[in-house]
mmCIF file of C-alpha atoms in Angstrom:
data_model
loop_
_atom_site.group_PDB
_atom_site.id
_atom_site.type_symbol
_atom_site.label_atom_id
_atom_site.label_comp_id
_atom_site.label_asym_id
_atom_site.label_seq_id
_atom_site.Cartn_x
_atom_site.Cartn_y
_atom_site.Cartn_z
ATOM 1 C CA GLY A 1 51.109 185.023 101.224
ATOM 2 C CA ALA A 2 49.531 182.359 103.240
ATOM 3 C CA GLY A 3 47.070 180.130 100.238
ATOM 4 C CA VAL A 4 46.574 180.166 96.961
ATOM 5 C CA SER A 5 44.170 182.647 96.127
ATOM 6 C CA GLN A 6 42.403 183.037 92.749
ATOM 7 C CA THR A 7 39.619 185.693 91.294
ATOM 8 C CA PRO A 8 36.928 185.119 91.194
ATOM 9 C CA SER A 9 35.966 182.972 93.162
ATOM 10 C CA ASN A 10 32.782 183.147 89.702
ATOM 11 C CA LYS A 11 32.067 183.902 86.674
ATOM 12 C CA VAL A 12 29.449 183.928 84.758
ATOM 13 C CA THR A 13 29.803 184.667 81.101
ATOM 14 C CA GLU A 14 27.743 184.717 77.751
ATOM 15 C CA LYS A 15 28.941 182.260 74.302
ATOM 16 C CA GLY A 16 31.935 183.951 72.275
ATOM 17 C CA LYS A 17 33.136 186.095 75.056
ATOM 18 C CA TYR A 18 36.521 186.869 76.864
ATOM 19 C CA VAL A 19 37.218 185.854 80.247
ATOM 20 C CA GLU A 20 40.504 185.535 82.654
ATOM 21 C CA LEU A 21 41.564 184.153 85.597
ATOM 22 C CA ARG A 22 43.532 184.287 88.623
ATOM 23 C CA CYS A 23 45.646 182.739 90.013
ATOM 24 C CA ASP A 24 48.287 184.222 92.713
ATOM 25 C CA PRO A 25 50.153 180.845 94.441
ATOM 26 C CA ILE A 26 52.084 181.796 97.622
ATOM 27 C CA SER A 27 55.101 183.642 97.463
ATOM 28 C CA GLY A 28 58.405 180.754 97.231
ATOM 29 C CA HIS A 29 56.517 178.653 95.746
ATOM 30 C CA THR A 30 57.993 178.670 91.435
ATOM 31 C CA ALA A 31 55.783 176.032 90.262
ATOM 32 C CA LEU A 32 52.270 177.041 88.956
ATOM 33 C CA TYR A 33 49.028 174.264 87.936
ATOM 34 C CA TRP A 34 46.439 175.323 86.139
ATOM 35 C CA TYR A 35 43.665 172.745 86.638
ATOM 36 C CA ARG A 36 40.645 171.834 85.222
ATOM 37 C CA GLN A 37 37.504 170.081 86.724
ATOM 38 C CA SER A 38 34.008 169.247 85.573
ATOM 39 C CA LEU A 39 31.465 168.083 87.308
ATOM 40 C CA GLY A 40 32.389 164.619 88.701
ATOM 41 C CA GLN A 41 35.619 164.409 88.055
ATOM 42 C CA GLY A 42 38.536 165.558 89.003
ATOM 43 C CA PRO A 43 40.474 167.384 88.153
ATOM 44 C CA GLU A 44 42.227 167.618 84.841
ATOM 45 C CA PHE A 45 45.678 169.216 84.065
ATOM 46 C CA LEU A 46 46.173 172.252 81.401
ATOM 47 C CA ILE A 47 49.395 173.714 81.942
ATOM 48 C CA TYR A 48 52.552 174.278 84.554
ATOM 49 C CA PHE A 49 55.252 176.789 85.137
ATOM 50 C CA GLN A 50 58.372 176.478 85.967
ATOM 51 C CA GLY A 51 59.205 180.061 86.809
ATOM 52 C CA THR A 52 57.941 182.472 84.597
ATOM 53 C CA GLY A 53 58.326 179.879 81.370
ATOM 54 C CA ALA A 54 54.629 176.892 80.589
ATOM 55 C CA ALA A 55 56.964 173.983 80.591
ATOM 56 C CA ASP A 56 54.105 171.866 80.344
ATOM 57 C CA ASP A 57 50.730 173.327 78.414
ATOM 58 C CA SER A 58 50.195 170.235 76.833
ATOM 59 C CA GLY A 59 46.283 170.124 78.638
ATOM 60 C CA LEU A 60 45.218 173.003 76.934
ATOM 61 C CA PRO A 61 42.509 171.855 74.762
ATOM 62 C CA ASN A 62 42.836 174.648 71.784
ATOM 63 C CA ASP A 63 44.249 177.445 70.948
ATOM 64 C CA ARG A 64 41.417 179.638 72.739
ATOM 65 C CA PHE A 65 43.058 178.796 76.206
ATOM 66 C CA PHE A 66 45.992 180.362 77.402
ATOM 67 C CA ALA A 67 48.196 181.457 80.418
ATOM 68 C CA VAL A 68 51.028 183.195 81.313
ATOM 69 C CA ARG A 69 53.145 184.011 84.136
ATOM 70 C CA PRO A 70 55.879 187.351 82.393
ATOM 71 C CA GLU A 71 56.915 187.363 86.632
ATOM 72 C CA GLY A 72 57.208 184.453 87.705
ATOM 73 C CA SER A 73 54.422 185.428 90.387
ATOM 74 C CA VAL A 74 50.729 185.333 89.714
ATOM 75 C CA SER A 75 48.611 183.934 86.578
ATOM 76 C CA THR A 76 46.498 184.800 84.682
ATOM 77 C CA LEU A 77 44.307 181.702 82.439
ATOM 78 C CA LYS A 78 42.648 183.175 79.119
ATOM 79 C CA ILE A 79 40.214 181.557 77.654
ATOM 80 C CA GLN A 80 38.837 183.120 74.009
ATOM 81 C CA ARG A 81 35.489 183.266 72.171
ATOM 82 C CA THR A 82 34.008 181.075 75.488
ATOM 83 C CA GLU A 83 31.889 177.848 74.856
ATOM 84 C CA ARG A 84 28.892 176.196 77.153
ATOM 85 C CA GLY A 85 31.551 173.313 77.920
ATOM 86 C CA ASP A 86 33.414 175.698 79.475
ATOM 87 C CA SER A 87 32.492 175.828 81.815
ATOM 88 C CA ALA A 88 34.455 174.438 85.230
ATOM 89 C CA VAL A 89 36.096 175.278 88.652
ATOM 90 C CA TYR A 90 39.294 176.728 87.292
ATOM 91 C CA LEU A 91 42.260 175.147 89.918
ATOM 92 C CA CYS A 92 45.682 176.721 90.139
ATOM 93 C CA ALA A 93 48.506 175.484 92.391
ATOM 94 C CA SER A 94 51.435 175.763 93.372
ATOM 95 C CA SER A 95 54.158 174.669 94.969
ATOM 96 C CA LEU A 96 57.799 174.693 95.605
ATOM 97 C CA PRO A 97 59.206 172.883 92.266
ATOM 98 C CA SER A 98 58.031 169.790 91.280
ATOM 99 C CA GLY A 99 57.461 166.361 91.461
ATOM 100 C CA ALA A 100 57.080 164.623 94.978
ATOM 101 C CA ASN A 101 56.919 168.132 96.649
ATOM 102 C CA VAL A 102 53.440 168.612 97.515
ATOM 103 C CA LEU A 103 50.543 170.574 95.366
ATOM 104 C CA THR A 104 48.564 173.890 97.642
ATOM 105 C CA PHE A 105 45.166 174.576 96.003
ATOM 106 C CA GLY A 106 42.902 177.121 95.605
ATOM 107 C CA ALA A 107 39.576 177.348 96.511
ATOM 108 C CA GLY A 108 38.871 177.999 92.903
ATOM 109 C CA SER A 109 37.199 180.184 90.589
ATOM 110 C CA ARG A 110 33.896 178.437 88.704
ATOM 111 C CA LEU A 111 33.441 179.570 85.205
ATOM 112 C CA THR A 112 29.408 179.537 84.112
ATOM 113 C CA VAL A 113 29.135 179.844 80.153
ATOM 114 C CA LEU A 114 25.507 180.698 79.763
ATOM 115 C CA ALA B 1 50.891 157.792 79.806
ATOM 116 C CA GLN B 2 49.992 157.584 83.816
ATOM 117 C CA SER B 3 46.880 157.430 85.435
ATOM 118 C CA VAL B 4 45.047 156.286 88.667
ATOM 119 C CA ALA B 5 41.509 154.181 88.989
ATOM 120 C CA GLN B 6 38.812 155.098 92.007
ATOM 121 C CA PRO B 7 36.652 152.187 91.087
ATOM 122 C CA GLU B 8 34.209 153.320 93.860
ATOM 123 C CA ASP B 9 32.553 156.602 92.775
ATOM 124 C CA GLN B 10 31.186 156.421 96.227
ATOM 125 C CA VAL B 11 31.555 154.645 99.717
ATOM 126 C CA ASN B 12 28.792 154.465 102.546
ATOM 127 C CA VAL B 13 30.318 153.664 106.014
ATOM 128 C CA ALA B 14 29.059 154.451 109.588
ATOM 129 C CA GLU B 15 30.514 156.008 112.062
ATOM 130 C CA GLY B 16 32.861 154.558 114.713
ATOM 131 C CA ASN B 17 33.411 151.643 111.517
ATOM 132 C CA PRO B 18 37.180 151.453 109.702
ATOM 133 C CA LEU B 19 37.098 153.059 106.364
ATOM 134 C CA THR B 20 39.016 152.515 103.231
ATOM 135 C CA VAL B 21 38.672 153.995 99.831
ATOM 136 C CA LYS B 22 40.449 152.599 97.305
ATOM 137 C CA CYS B 23 42.676 153.648 94.642
ATOM 138 C CA THR B 24 45.368 151.125 91.918
ATOM 139 C CA TYR B 25 48.032 153.357 89.501
ATOM 140 C CA SER B 26 49.273 152.731 87.102
ATOM 141 C CA VAL B 27 52.825 154.404 85.981
ATOM 142 C CA SER B 28 55.911 153.857 84.273
ATOM 143 C CA GLY B 29 58.752 154.081 86.238
ATOM 144 C CA ASN B 30 59.005 154.684 89.974
ATOM 145 C CA PRO B 31 55.539 156.039 91.739
ATOM 146 C CA TYR B 32 55.054 159.184 93.403
ATOM 147 C CA LEU B 33 51.339 157.956 94.832
ATOM 148 C CA PHE B 34 48.977 161.434 96.997
ATOM 149 C CA TRP B 35 45.837 161.282 98.471
ATOM 150 C CA TYR B 36 43.818 165.034 98.426
ATOM 151 C CA VAL B 37 40.461 165.464 99.814
ATOM 152 C CA GLN B 38 37.372 168.321 98.969
ATOM 153 C CA TYR B 39 35.025 169.332 101.544
ATOM 154 C CA PRO B 40 31.808 171.452 99.703
ATOM 155 C CA ASN B 41 32.866 174.823 97.953
ATOM 156 C CA ARG B 42 36.510 173.940 99.596
ATOM 157 C CA GLY B 43 39.759 174.172 97.772
ATOM 158 C CA LEU B 44 41.547 170.750 97.973
ATOM 159 C CA GLN B 45 43.386 169.490 100.338
ATOM 160 C CA PHE B 46 46.348 167.438 100.585
ATOM 161 C CA LEU B 47 46.474 163.825 103.216
ATOM 162 C CA LEU B 48 49.317 162.239 102.894
ATOM 163 C CA LYS B 49 52.126 160.866 100.412
ATOM 164 C CA TYR B 50 54.312 158.117 99.811
ATOM 165 C CA ILE B 51 56.864 159.024 97.984
ATOM 166 C CA THR B 52 59.691 156.049 99.187
ATOM 167 C CA GLY B 53 60.308 153.655 102.004
ATOM 168 C CA ASP B 54 58.442 152.558 103.725
ATOM 169 C CA ASN B 55 54.676 151.719 102.319
ATOM 170 C CA LEU B 56 52.352 152.689 105.162
ATOM 171 C CA VAL B 57 52.404 156.564 105.661
ATOM 172 C CA LYS B 58 50.545 158.409 107.926
ATOM 173 C CA GLY B 59 48.492 161.701 107.672
ATOM 174 C CA SER B 60 46.286 163.602 108.506
ATOM 175 C CA TYR B 61 43.515 163.603 110.751
ATOM 176 C CA GLY B 62 44.491 160.281 111.019
ATOM 177 C CA PHE B 63 44.230 158.625 107.630
ATOM 178 C CA GLU B 64 46.945 156.764 106.537
ATOM 179 C CA ALA B 65 47.898 153.945 103.119
ATOM 180 C CA GLU B 66 49.511 150.974 102.353
ATOM 181 C CA PHE B 67 50.989 151.117 99.163
ATOM 182 C CA ASN B 68 51.442 148.375 97.740
ATOM 183 C CA LYS B 69 53.655 147.762 94.166
ATOM 184 C CA SER B 70 52.776 143.920 93.287
ATOM 185 C CA GLN B 71 48.724 144.947 93.368
ATOM 186 C CA THR B 72 49.945 148.825 92.252
ATOM 187 C CA SER B 73 47.297 149.878 94.587
ATOM 188 C CA PHE B 74 47.507 152.787 97.102
ATOM 189 C CA HIS B 75 44.586 152.802 99.117
ATOM 190 C CA LEU B 76 42.981 155.317 102.002
ATOM 191 C CA LYS B 77 42.193 154.021 105.603
ATOM 192 C CA LYS B 78 41.038 155.032 108.929
ATOM 193 C CA PRO B 79 40.745 153.096 111.346
ATOM 194 C CA SER B 80 37.892 154.550 112.846
ATOM 195 C CA ALA B 81 35.078 157.520 110.721
ATOM 196 C CA LEU B 82 34.033 160.090 111.794
ATOM 197 C CA VAL B 83 30.988 161.770 110.491
ATOM 198 C CA SER B 84 33.414 165.426 110.135
ATOM 199 C CA ASP B 85 35.180 162.862 107.149
ATOM 200 C CA SER B 86 31.815 163.478 104.231
ATOM 201 C CA ALA B 87 34.176 164.413 101.476
ATOM 202 C CA LEU B 88 34.901 163.241 97.923
ATOM 203 C CA TYR B 89 38.893 161.962 98.026
ATOM 204 C CA PHE B 90 40.552 161.891 94.927
ATOM 205 C CA CYS B 91 43.962 159.979 94.613
ATOM 206 C CA ALA B 92 46.556 160.540 92.380
ATOM 207 C CA VAL B 93 50.301 160.133 90.572
ATOM 208 C CA ILE B 94 53.208 161.265 89.629
ATOM 209 C CA THR B 95 57.241 159.806 88.090
ATOM 210 C CA GLY B 96 59.639 161.277 88.815
ATOM 211 C CA THR B 97 60.045 162.722 84.825
ATOM 212 C CA ALA B 98 57.010 163.928 84.828
ATOM 213 C CA SER B 99 56.083 167.532 85.122
ATOM 214 C CA LYS B 100 52.374 166.623 86.307
ATOM 215 C CA LEU B 101 50.216 164.810 88.904
ATOM 216 C CA THR B 102 47.378 162.929 87.278
ATOM 217 C CA PHE B 103 43.820 162.033 89.277
ATOM 218 C CA GLY B 104 41.396 159.668 89.616
ATOM 219 C CA THR B 105 37.840 160.589 89.243
ATOM 220 C CA GLY B 106 36.786 161.452 92.908
ATOM 221 C CA THR B 107 35.104 158.912 95.723
ATOM 222 C CA ARG B 108 32.776 160.041 98.124
ATOM 223 C CA LEU B 109 32.998 159.696 101.225
ATOM 224 C CA GLN B 110 29.643 159.814 103.282
ATOM 225 C CA VAL B 111 29.687 158.520 106.963
ATOM 226 C CA THR B 112 26.809 157.950 109.174
ATOM 227 C CA LEU B 113 25.153 158.081 112.928
#
């Protein structure tokens, strides 16, 4: 597609529920990133995929967070047993193989956990 | 480890005046430096980057930034600010061996008439 698409744009859920956030990257971009942006903060790295594999998942805060990219294109960020502290905007970005290449970001998925 | 500092939460400037948004970085190795801008309810948009070569890089919308290795800085500048430049600006850094871009906390630019 023309840009990075993220769905849903807004998600309100209750504490303890399971949530999935989807990212559709730019066609041909092999690198895909998930970031989390809390109010008043900069984007915080969560996980990076090169193709189908997670090349760096060091930013995932705990084992409630998991992400997949089974066919090397669309990625899903999964959050189990959501907590109020998970409320944030989750940003997805894609690029040509990482390093000096520019990341193109989606508009984000705003998650609110009540 | 790599990190970025943006010492100003907000910068206020009158339209037509020059603007500077400050950024300093800390890395092991040679840095690749980026500026992104975020408008309300929009994704981050790339403005410019420094990889190597000329220390002064020019980007979108008339913005430019100067890489200063001795001061480990990469300040964003524009000679004449516009009201439409009002947004949140993020500096970011990566090294050639790293896999992730590290962002600063952002600086809100407010341009008034």
